[in-house]
């Protein structure tokens, strides 16, 4: 299998899906190093980026939105995901991001290789503004947004959405056709409705339906927690690539495992010691990028996840979530893996 996103060629089509609050620069870099071929930023508000750029303040904390789009070499190729419901703001934000001509987040950053439009976020705060998956209820506006962003940037454009709003309104194939007609280079479909949020169980047949509806590449997404899950999605739906979100948390090696399965090569999983070594490197990188306080707070849930499956880790996870320094986490790890 291979995936081509507007000229960006990925041998296995393995993508780290966007995860606000989890797939930050550090985690994207970790996943890239373990076989993800392409990453996507956390979602950022197009309108917030535009307003932030208009504001005269220049202190670091006034560029919070721009910071989300900060890409460094270990995460590349990385696409930046934007959300919003107003075509003009979406177009302006995309143009700013693609040109790199915005203030903030400018030390060592790379340009995004693509822009991804979020039409799948189910969160109330987003949907109540007509953004994210609410756009699946307004396909003409969804089309206008895609067209406006397409006209604003030359780099590849992708759109991520769900099966539909609810079981009575499954319209992903229709939105896929609209995305294709308005110039998208690929689409990513999460095989759940908005109503399902993240409830267990996905019906991946919708991915096959979308694949049959359009000619541009289709990236399948939803409940890939093992190489078997990925292979099943690819063989059953004919999708051109897969995006993995939760399955990579605590297990970034999943990408390599999937690549090996696709190549028919036996896969040897990392030892417990190797897992915890990478976990610590991940935490150190988070602290280096975000500072001790924020970095450690955000690293704790990642660290807890890395211990899953290791003997005696249930108790350790509680301690990790309370650890006040990385040294303490390191000590807990040594107890697990002497
Ligand atoms: C913590 C978290 C944050 C997420 N943030 C985003 C986001 O910013 N943009 C987006 O399009 N999807 C977001 N998603 C959805 C995932 O990209 C993905 O579509 C969904 O989790 C299903 O894939 P999975 O079963 O592999 O987790 C998020 C999911 C999680 C769990």
PDB file of N, CA and C and ligand atoms in Angstrom, residues 17-22 41-43 81 116 118 120-121 160 162 190 192 198 221-225 243-247 249, ligand 1:
ATOM      1  N   UNK A  17      -2.799  10.479  13.753  1.00  0.00           N
ATOM      2  CA  UNK A  17      -3.984  11.348  13.682  1.00  0.00           C
ATOM      3  C   UNK A  17      -3.828  12.508  14.664  1.00  0.00           C
ATOM      4  N   UNK A  18      -4.506  13.627  14.394  1.00  0.00           N
ATOM      5  CA  UNK A  18      -4.402  14.763  15.322  1.00  0.00           C
ATOM      6  C   UNK A  18      -5.063  14.450  16.663  1.00  0.00           C
ATOM      7  N   UNK A  19      -4.432  14.887  17.730  1.00  0.00           N
ATOM      8  CA  UNK A  19      -5.032  14.741  19.071  1.00  0.00           C
ATOM      9  C   UNK A  19      -4.696  15.977  19.892  1.00  0.00           C
ATOM     10  N   UNK A  20      -5.691  16.850  20.048  1.00  0.00           N
ATOM     11  CA  UNK A  20      -5.503  18.039  20.879  1.00  0.00           C
ATOM     12  C   UNK A  20      -5.216  17.590  22.310  1.00  0.00           C
ATOM     13  N   UNK A  21      -4.185  18.150  22.890  1.00  0.00           N
ATOM     14  CA  UNK A  21      -3.850  17.816  24.269  1.00  0.00           C
ATOM     15  C   UNK A  21      -3.026  16.548  24.417  1.00  0.00           C
ATOM     16  N   UNK A  22      -2.722  15.855  23.344  1.00  0.00           N
ATOM     17  CA  UNK A  22      -1.927  14.625  23.455  1.00  0.00           C
ATOM     18  C   UNK A  22      -0.860  14.521  22.358  1.00  0.00           C
ATOM     19  N   UNK A  41      -0.885  18.327  13.257  1.00  0.00           N
ATOM     20  CA  UNK A  41      -0.853  19.131  14.483  1.00  0.00           C
ATOM     21  C   UNK A  41      -2.154  18.989  15.256  1.00  0.00           C
ATOM     22  N   UNK A  42      -2.139  19.451  16.509  1.00  0.00           N
ATOM     23  CA  UNK A  42      -3.384  19.595  17.244  1.00  0.00           C
ATOM     24  C   UNK A  42      -4.211  20.645  16.503  1.00  0.00           C
ATOM     25  N   UNK A  43      -5.531  20.558  16.632  1.00  0.00           N
ATOM     26  CA  UNK A  43      -6.362  21.510  15.885  1.00  0.00           C
ATOM     27  C   UNK A  43      -6.176  22.925  16.433  1.00  0.00           C
ATOM     28  N   UNK A  81      -3.673  21.405  11.298  1.00  0.00           N
ATOM     29  CA  UNK A  81      -5.129  21.294  11.208  1.00  0.00           C
ATOM     30  C   UNK A  81      -5.809  22.556  11.714  1.00  0.00           C
ATOM     31  N   UNK A 116      -4.935  20.735   6.947  1.00  0.00           N
ATOM     32  CA  UNK A 116      -6.016  19.780   7.163  1.00  0.00           C
ATOM     33  C   UNK A 116      -7.201  20.546   7.757  1.00  0.00           C
ATOM     34  N   UNK A 118     -10.624  20.515   9.861  1.00  0.00           N
ATOM     35  CA  UNK A 118     -11.341  19.675  10.820  1.00  0.00           C
ATOM     36  C   UNK A 118     -12.851  19.809  10.618  1.00  0.00           C
ATOM     37  N   UNK A 120     -14.704  17.114  11.920  1.00  0.00           N
ATOM     38  CA  UNK A 120     -15.110  15.928  12.680  1.00  0.00           C
ATOM     39  C   UNK A 120     -15.163  16.110  14.180  1.00  0.00           C
ATOM     40  N   UNK A 121     -14.653  17.246  14.680  1.00  0.00           N
ATOM     41  CA  UNK A 121     -14.598  17.401  16.137  1.00  0.00           C
ATOM     42  C   UNK A 121     -16.013  17.373  16.725  1.00  0.00           C
ATOM     43  N   UNK A 160     -10.776  16.216   7.249  1.00  0.00           N
ATOM     44  CA  UNK A 160     -11.041  15.074   8.146  1.00  0.00           C
ATOM     45  C   UNK A 160     -12.460  15.204   8.687  1.00  0.00           C
ATOM     46  N   UNK A 162     -16.287  12.726   9.945  1.00  0.00           N
ATOM     47  CA  UNK A 162     -16.823  11.484  10.489  1.00  0.00           C
ATOM     48  C   UNK A 162     -17.811  10.839   9.514  1.00  0.00           C
ATOM     49  N   UNK A 190     -13.095   9.239   9.965  1.00  0.00           N
ATOM     50  CA  UNK A 190     -13.227   8.540  11.250  1.00  0.00           C
ATOM     51  C   UNK A 190     -14.585   7.848  11.204  1.00  0.00           C
ATOM     52  N   UNK A 192     -16.993   6.871  12.780  1.00  0.00           N
ATOM     53  CA  UNK A 192     -18.028   7.025  13.805  1.00  0.00           C
ATOM     54  C   UNK A 192     -18.853   8.256  13.470  1.00  0.00           C
ATOM     55  N   UNK A 198     -16.764   8.909  21.035  1.00  0.00           N
ATOM     56  CA  UNK A 198     -15.662   7.932  20.959  1.00  0.00           C
ATOM     57  C   UNK A 198     -16.125   6.564  21.474  1.00  0.00           C
ATOM     58  N   UNK A 221      -9.754   5.773   9.530  1.00  0.00           N
ATOM     59  CA  UNK A 221      -9.427   6.055  10.930  1.00  0.00           C
ATOM     60  C   UNK A 221     -10.521   5.516  11.842  1.00  0.00           C
ATOM     61  N   UNK A 222     -10.085   4.990  12.967  1.00  0.00           N
ATOM     62  CA  UNK A 222     -11.019   4.543  13.991  1.00  0.00           C
ATOM     63  C   UNK A 222     -10.684   3.189  14.546  1.00  0.00           C
ATOM     64  N   UNK A 223     -10.330   3.172  15.856  1.00  0.00           N
ATOM     65  CA  UNK A 223     -10.111   1.925  16.592  1.00  0.00           C
ATOM     66  C   UNK A 223      -9.006   1.039  16.023  1.00  0.00           C
ATOM     67  N   UNK A 224      -7.914   1.645  15.591  1.00  0.00           N
ATOM     68  CA  UNK A 224      -6.757   0.811  15.227  1.00  0.00           C
ATOM     69  C   UNK A 224      -5.864   0.719  16.458  1.00  0.00           C
ATOM     70  N   UNK A 225      -5.888  -0.452  17.081  1.00  0.00           N
ATOM     71  CA  UNK A 225      -5.089  -0.664  18.292  1.00  0.00           C
ATOM     72  C   UNK A 225      -4.048  -1.764  18.093  1.00  0.00           C
ATOM     73  N   UNK A 243      -4.942   6.356   9.703  1.00  0.00           N
ATOM     74  CA  UNK A 243      -4.525   7.308  10.730  1.00  0.00           C
ATOM     75  C   UNK A 243      -4.825   6.684  12.088  1.00  0.00           C
ATOM     76  N   UNK A 244      -3.836   6.715  12.960  1.00  0.00           N
ATOM     77  CA  UNK A 244      -3.969   6.107  14.293  1.00  0.00           C
ATOM     78  C   UNK A 244      -3.900   7.208  15.335  1.00  0.00           C
ATOM     79  N   UNK A 245      -4.850   7.221  16.268  1.00  0.00           N
ATOM     80  CA  UNK A 245      -4.812   8.210  17.347  1.00  0.00           C
ATOM     81  C   UNK A 245      -4.554   7.499  18.676  1.00  0.00           C
ATOM     82  N   UNK A 246      -5.610   7.070  19.363  1.00  0.00           N
ATOM     83  CA  UNK A 246      -5.435   6.531  20.730  1.00  0.00           C
ATOM     84  C   UNK A 246      -4.538   5.312  20.787  1.00  0.00           C
ATOM     85  N   UNK A 247      -4.550   4.518  19.739  1.00  0.00           N
ATOM     86  CA  UNK A 247      -3.733   3.299  19.743  1.00  0.00           C
ATOM     87  C   UNK A 247      -2.239   3.578  19.837  1.00  0.00           C
ATOM     88  N   UNK A 249      -1.009   6.042  21.735  1.00  0.00           N
ATOM     89  CA  UNK A 249      -0.680   6.581  23.063  1.00  0.00           C
ATOM     90  C   UNK A 249      -0.085   5.461  23.921  1.00  0.00           C
TER      91      UNK A 249
HETATM   92  C1  LIG B   1      -7.487  13.251  23.117  1.00  0.00           C
HETATM   93  C2  LIG B   1      -7.968  13.338  21.701  1.00  0.00           C
HETATM   94  C3  LIG B   1      -7.843  14.525  21.017  1.00  0.00           C
HETATM   95  C4  LIG B   1      -8.270  14.626  19.687  1.00  0.00           C
HETATM   96  N1  LIG B   1      -8.083  15.803  19.010  1.00  0.00           N
HETATM   97  C5  LIG B   1      -8.409  15.879  17.692  1.00  0.00           C
HETATM   98  C6  LIG B   1      -8.112  17.047  16.928  1.00  0.00           C
HETATM   99  O1  LIG B   1      -7.545  18.034  17.415  1.00  0.00           O
HETATM  100  N2  LIG B   1      -8.488  17.053  15.616  1.00  0.00           N
HETATM  101  C7  LIG B   1      -9.117  15.974  15.027  1.00  0.00           C
HETATM  102  O2  LIG B   1      -9.435  16.010  13.848  1.00  0.00           O
HETATM  103  N3  LIG B   1      -9.383  14.852  15.733  1.00  0.00           N
HETATM  104  C8  LIG B   1      -9.038  14.781  17.033  1.00  0.00           C
HETATM  105  N4  LIG B   1      -9.248  13.613  17.710  1.00  0.00           N
HETATM  106  C9  LIG B   1      -9.842  12.454  17.011  1.00  0.00           C
HETATM  107  C10 LIG B   1      -8.746  11.520  16.493  1.00  0.00           C
HETATM  108  O3  LIG B   1      -7.930  12.154  15.533  1.00  0.00           O
HETATM  109  C11 LIG B   1      -9.368  10.259  15.865  1.00  0.00           C
HETATM  110  O4  LIG B   1     -10.174  10.639  14.787  1.00  0.00           O
HETATM  111  C12 LIG B   1     -10.224   9.462  16.841  1.00  0.00           C
HETATM  112  O5  LIG B   1      -9.610   9.378  18.104  1.00  0.00           O
HETATM  113  C13 LIG B   1     -10.448   8.034  16.310  1.00  0.00           C
HETATM  114  O6  LIG B   1      -9.211   7.392  16.091  1.00  0.00           O
HETATM  115  P1  LIG B   1      -8.633   6.286  17.120  1.00  0.00           P
HETATM  116  O7  LIG B   1      -9.700   5.257  17.296  1.00  0.00           O
HETATM  117  O8  LIG B   1      -7.383   5.786  16.453  1.00  0.00           O
HETATM  118  O9  LIG B   1      -8.379   7.001  18.420  1.00  0.00           O
HETATM  119  C14 LIG B   1      -8.856  13.511  19.047  1.00  0.00           C
HETATM  120  C15 LIG B   1      -8.976  12.306  19.748  1.00  0.00           C
HETATM  121  C16 LIG B   1      -8.544  12.207  21.052  1.00  0.00           C
HETATM  122  C17 LIG B   1      -8.679  10.892  21.771  1.00  0.00           C
END
